[in-house]
Amino acid sequence: MKRNRIIAFMALAFTVSMLAASCKNSNSTAADDKVTGQEIAELAYAPMVPKPITRTHATNVIVNLNVVEKIMKLSDSTEYMFWTFGGAVPGNFIRVREGDEVEINLYNLPQNKLSHSIDLHAVNGPGGGAEASNVAPGHTSTFHFKALNPGLFVYHCATAPVPMHIANGMYGLIYVQPKEGLPAVDREYYLMQGEFYTKQSFGFKGFQEFDEEKGINERPDYVVFNGSVNANAGKNALPAKVGETVRLFVGNGGPNLVSSFHVIGEIFDKVYLEGGETTTTNIQTTLIPAGGAAIAEFKINIPGVYNIVDHSIFRTFNKGCLAQIKATGGRDTLIFRKN
Amino acid sequence: MKTVIAILFFIICGPCMSQPNKNIAASKMVKIDGGSFKTFYVSKTDKPIIVKPFLMDEHAVTNVEFLEFVKANPEWSKSKVKRLFADSNYLEHWKTDFDIGESNKNIYNSPVVNVSWFAARAYCAWKNKRLPAIAEWEIAGNAPPKNTAYTSITNYIMQWYEKPSLPVLPNVKSTYCNTYGLYDMHGLIWEWTFDFNSFISTGDSRNTTNDDNNLFCAGASINVTNREDYAAFLRYGFRGSLRGDYCVSSLGFRCVKNIPITNKL
């Protein structure tokens, strides 16, 4: 009898230790990963996204980002002095893998006037890298972080006055791809919403300056995707084919507005809520906070033009917040037809 | 309205109207009233800084003026300077050690840029002067323009930041003159101060203290006396990004000196 108890106890102890071991496995943190090798991150400009990472181990990723202050088009007839990561708004899309050790080299071009920095929401640590990266024109700052949390994150300049640096276009996205990756899709695109505060109102022809008071009052003149009116509409619409599944990596740089992100004529088959792990299905409009992101996927069934909007719809109708997908291919009249 | 008229009066009659280009290298100094100075960015326990009256160069040190210094002190020439005291951008716009370059003729009387804090300090010492403290520079720089139209000094400054750098840096005295008689305090270049990064860290500048994050992220809004002074934010943020050996294409300097006790200015 006593012997049976001992055996039972030992069996119990064995089971407990096995459970503990398996728990440890399923909860293994990125910090446990062995980091091997080194690579330079492939950066993409909106609306493109760097191709999915196929390697199955963590590595040292070097990200070389340039800060560029330059005049660009805010619309066909309006120019603006943008402050940018990589010479474009939004800034370069960065793609790394969960567990990677990331080195950020931020080079502030010599002809720039101001100091800049970068705060990546993918960083665990005070300031998200901001203090470590504050850099004068003509110089480079470097800092490292480990990508512990998978998901889609905003990065932005965090040098004072932060609202002005963001309002002038200093934001972008970094995707920390989960270890297991994402299901393959046919197309991935990068969209980022942001608003601009100009001295004159929407549609003014010529050079426009930043209006601090409108920024403080949260009354933008322009709300746009990818840095300018019609950046990805009309002849610059995003191409797709009927039958394809499209994945949109969407960010909102703000600095003030929260986006009611919606694609007219589509239902999101899947949304990674706020760019995190939780997915939900069959969504019409997903909320993207300023300084937040979401991943939206949908299969295109019918050819035609799909308008991508902020469904806080005055922003689309009067302030420029429109992008488009142009889908080509055969028509399925069971799904949609006009009588 | 009275102010506007007063400003107009100054525009017409003020001494700034005469621009003696020929004697630009004479580096005249003007008297700056001292006073109590509190940065726009302070903690509630900070006491105002008492600034004594001082003399300040009416314009930034020019390339021609700096060349004289380099000729007299060859250890500060491009090829001789110690890397510790000036990074590789040092005077990179000059042709050679002792020649600004014939093709650079139009910047002879422009502010010298691409100079480190160490070099600027050495120049001032050579002139029996010194670099201004932040408090001195800010008191001097906050005086309103008297020969240009503006709505507020902040708006005036912001216009400079919102335009790209010009391909050729204009000469000194090419922008506005303020009520002290100082030229180009804003809108031409940034200027070194003696204690340029002291506000950002009480210990050293390697982020070892807790008070150095106040200019970043939302921390910036904690202790600020004037949250809307974006120009000051940009200026302080810029200073905080510098190190003593940095040479930047938009960063120069001017000197100050104490008022001698016998001097009756």
GROMACS .gro file of C-alpha atoms in nm, chain A residues 72-249:
model
  178
   72MET     CA    1   0.730   6.786  -5.178
   73LYS     CA    2   0.378   6.790  -5.314
   74LEU     CA    3   0.094   6.784  -5.063
   75SER     CA    4  -0.146   6.790  -5.356
   76ASP     CA    5  -0.114   6.858  -5.729
   77SER     CA    6  -0.112   7.232  -5.666
   78THR     CA    7   0.029   7.258  -5.314
   79GLU     CA    8   0.382   7.217  -5.182
   80TYR     CA    9   0.488   7.171  -4.824
   81MET     CA   10   0.815   7.149  -4.630
   82PHE     CA   11   0.805   6.789  -4.513
   83TRP     CA   12   1.030   6.639  -4.247
   84THR     CA   13   1.069   6.272  -4.333
   85PHE     CA   14   1.223   5.937  -4.261
   86GLY     CA   15   1.380   5.827  -4.588
   87GLY     CA   16   1.267   6.125  -4.796
   88ALA     CA   17   0.902   6.018  -4.814
   89VAL     CA   18   0.581   6.032  -4.614
   90PRO     CA   19   0.518   5.789  -4.462
   91GLY     CA   20   0.873   5.680  -4.383
   92ASN     CA   21   1.032   5.353  -4.491
   93PHE     CA   22   0.847   5.036  -4.396
   94ILE     CA   23   1.072   4.825  -4.174
   95ARG     CA   24   1.013   4.449  -4.144
   96VAL     CA   25   1.190   4.238  -3.884
   97ARG     CA   26   1.117   3.906  -3.716
   98GLU     CA   27   1.016   3.850  -3.355
   99GLY     CA   28   1.334   3.787  -3.154
  100ASP     CA   29   1.560   3.984  -3.389
  101GLU     CA   30   1.812   4.223  -3.245
  102VAL     CA   31   1.769   4.547  -3.430
  103GLU     CA   32   2.029   4.820  -3.477
  104ILE     CA   33   1.884   5.156  -3.579
  105ASN     CA   34   2.124   5.396  -3.750
  106LEU     CA   35   1.957   5.733  -3.789
  107TYR     CA   36   2.145   5.964  -4.026
  108ASN     CA   37   2.037   6.328  -4.023
  109LEU     CA   38   2.135   6.472  -4.363
  110PRO     CA   39   2.386   6.763  -4.343
  111GLN     CA   40   2.162   7.012  -4.525
  112ASN     CA   41   1.882   6.959  -4.272
  113LYS     CA   42   1.825   7.238  -4.022
  114LEU     CA   43   1.692   7.052  -3.723
  115SER     CA   44   1.774   6.776  -3.481
  116HIS     CA   45   1.556   6.467  -3.503
  117SER     CA   46   1.508   6.133  -3.332
  118ILE     CA   47   1.304   5.813  -3.358
  119ASP     CA   48   1.063   5.654  -3.113
  120LEU     CA   49   0.960   5.309  -3.233
  121HIS     CA   50   0.653   5.171  -3.060
  122ALA     CA   51   0.808   4.826  -3.111
  123VAL     CA   52   1.076   4.908  -2.852
  124ASN     CA   53   1.062   4.812  -2.486
  125GLY     CA   54   1.247   5.089  -2.305
  126PRO     CA   55   1.200   5.451  -2.204
  127GLY     CA   56   1.131   5.683  -2.492
  128GLY     CA   57   1.125   5.399  -2.745
  129GLY     CA   58   1.473   5.506  -2.850
  130ALA     CA   59   1.400   5.878  -2.866
  131GLU     CA   60   1.668   6.005  -2.632
  132ALA     CA   61   1.924   5.757  -2.758
  133SER     CA   62   1.868   5.866  -3.116
  134ASN     CA   63   1.844   6.247  -3.100
  135VAL     CA   64   2.085   6.354  -3.372
  136ALA     CA   65   2.221   6.679  -3.518
  137PRO     CA   66   2.237   6.748  -3.893
  138GLY     CA   67   2.533   6.575  -4.060
  139HIS     CA   68   2.555   6.309  -3.792
  140THR     CA   69   2.435   5.957  -3.716
  141SER     CA   70   2.294   5.812  -3.397
  142THR     CA   71   2.281   5.441  -3.324
  143PHE     CA   72   2.089   5.235  -3.074
  144HIS     CA   73   1.982   4.872  -3.036
  145PHE     CA   74   1.667   4.698  -2.926
  146LYS     CA   75   1.534   4.345  -2.921
  147ALA     CA   76   1.202   4.293  -3.098
  148LEU     CA   77   1.021   4.115  -2.816
  149ASN     CA   78   0.659   4.174  -2.915
  150PRO     CA   79   0.527   4.078  -3.259
  151GLY     CA   80   0.285   4.314  -3.430
  152LEU     CA   81   0.252   4.622  -3.647
  153PHE     CA   82   0.392   4.934  -3.481
  154VAL     CA   83   0.416   5.303  -3.557
  155TYR     CA   84   0.746   5.486  -3.535
  156HIS     CA   85   0.782   5.863  -3.528
  157CYS     CA   86   1.017   6.146  -3.446
  158ALA     CA   87   1.010   6.240  -3.079
  159THR     CA   88   1.224   6.552  -3.064
  160ALA     CA   89   1.054   6.858  -2.921
  161PRO     CA   90   0.814   6.991  -3.030
  162VAL     CA   91   0.690   6.638  -3.103
  163PRO     CA   92   0.352   6.743  -3.249
  164MET     CA   93   0.525   6.956  -3.511
  165HIS     CA   94   0.770   6.682  -3.611
  166ILE     CA   95   0.480   6.439  -3.655
  167ALA     CA   96   0.257   6.696  -3.825
  168ASN     CA   97   0.534   6.754  -4.079
  169GLY     CA   98   0.535   6.386  -4.176
  170MET     CA   99   0.782   6.211  -3.947
  171TYR     CA  100   0.618   5.871  -3.905
  172GLY     CA  101   0.621   5.523  -4.052
  173LEU     CA  102   0.557   5.158  -3.971
  174ILE     CA  103   0.768   4.873  -3.842
  175TYR     CA  104   0.627   4.521  -3.863
  176VAL     CA  105   0.764   4.269  -3.618
  177GLN     CA  106   0.665   3.950  -3.794
  178PRO     CA  107   0.564   3.672  -3.554
  179LYS     CA  108   0.797   3.371  -3.546
  180GLU     CA  109   0.544   3.155  -3.722
  181GLY     CA  110   0.489   3.421  -3.992
  182LEU     CA  111   0.156   3.515  -4.147
  183PRO     CA  112  -0.049   3.309  -4.394
  184ALA     CA  113   0.059   3.381  -4.750
  185VAL     CA  114  -0.151   3.632  -4.945
  186ASP     CA  115  -0.135   3.756  -5.302
  187ARG     CA  116  -0.056   4.121  -5.232
  188GLU     CA  117   0.063   4.328  -4.940
  189TYR     CA  118   0.038   4.709  -4.934
  190TYR     CA  119   0.145   4.985  -4.697
  191LEU     CA  120  -0.093   5.271  -4.621
  192MET     CA  121  -0.052   5.537  -4.358
  193GLN     CA  122  -0.292   5.812  -4.272
  194GLY     CA  123  -0.180   6.151  -4.147
  195GLU     CA  124  -0.315   6.502  -4.133
  196PHE     CA  125  -0.157   6.835  -4.223
  197TYR     CA  126  -0.216   7.181  -4.078
  198THR     CA  127  -0.149   7.458  -4.328
  199LYS     CA  128  -0.172   7.837  -4.310
  200GLN     CA  129  -0.422   7.845  -4.597
  201SER     CA  130  -0.715   7.610  -4.637
  202PHE     CA  131  -0.742   7.296  -4.853
  203GLY     CA  132  -0.675   7.351  -5.220
  204PHE     CA  133  -0.462   7.666  -5.188
  205LYS     CA  134  -0.215   7.681  -5.474
  206GLY     CA  135   0.153   7.720  -5.394
  207PHE     CA  136   0.383   7.669  -5.097
  208GLN     CA  137   0.220   7.609  -4.762
  209GLU     CA  138   0.358   7.652  -4.412
  210PHE     CA  139   0.273   7.465  -4.096
  211ASP     CA  140   0.005   7.630  -3.884
  212GLU     CA  141   0.069   7.570  -3.516
  213GLU     CA  142  -0.262   7.709  -3.397
  214LYS     CA  143  -0.465   7.479  -3.623
  215GLY     CA  144  -0.259   7.190  -3.491
  216ILE     CA  145  -0.333   7.281  -3.132
  217ASN     CA  146  -0.702   7.318  -3.217
  218GLU     CA  147  -0.695   6.984  -3.403
  219ARG     CA  148  -0.840   7.136  -3.718
  220PRO     CA  149  -0.642   6.997  -4.012
  221ASP     CA  150  -0.682   7.119  -4.368
  222TYR     CA  151  -0.554   6.797  -4.520
  223VAL     CA  152  -0.613   6.437  -4.417
  224VAL     CA  153  -0.431   6.203  -4.654
  225PHE     CA  154  -0.304   5.852  -4.710
  226ASN     CA  155   0.064   5.815  -4.790
  227GLY     CA  156   0.165   6.177  -4.762
  228SER     CA  157  -0.032   6.359  -5.030
  229VAL     CA  158  -0.371   6.392  -5.190
  230ASN     CA  159  -0.418   6.109  -5.444
  231ALA     CA  160  -0.082   5.950  -5.357
  232ASN     CA  161  -0.247   5.614  -5.429
  233ALA     CA  162  -0.562   5.705  -5.618
  234GLY     CA  163  -0.644   5.752  -5.986
  235LYS     CA  164  -0.345   5.655  -6.196
  236ASN     CA  165  -0.158   5.563  -5.878
  237ALA     CA  166  -0.430   5.324  -5.757
  238LEU     CA  167  -0.308   4.999  -5.604
  239PRO     CA  168  -0.342   4.716  -5.856
  240ALA     CA  169  -0.505   4.380  -5.773
  241LYS     CA  170  -0.677   4.096  -5.955
  242VAL     CA  171  -1.011   3.934  -5.895
  243GLY     CA  172  -0.968   3.625  -5.680
  244GLU     CA  173  -0.667   3.766  -5.498
  245THR     CA  174  -0.640   3.827  -5.127
  246VAL     CA  175  -0.502   4.168  -5.034
  247ARG     CA  176  -0.337   4.245  -4.702
  248LEU     CA  177  -0.317   4.611  -4.600
  249PHE     CA  178  -0.070   4.721  -4.336
   0.00000   0.00000   0.00000
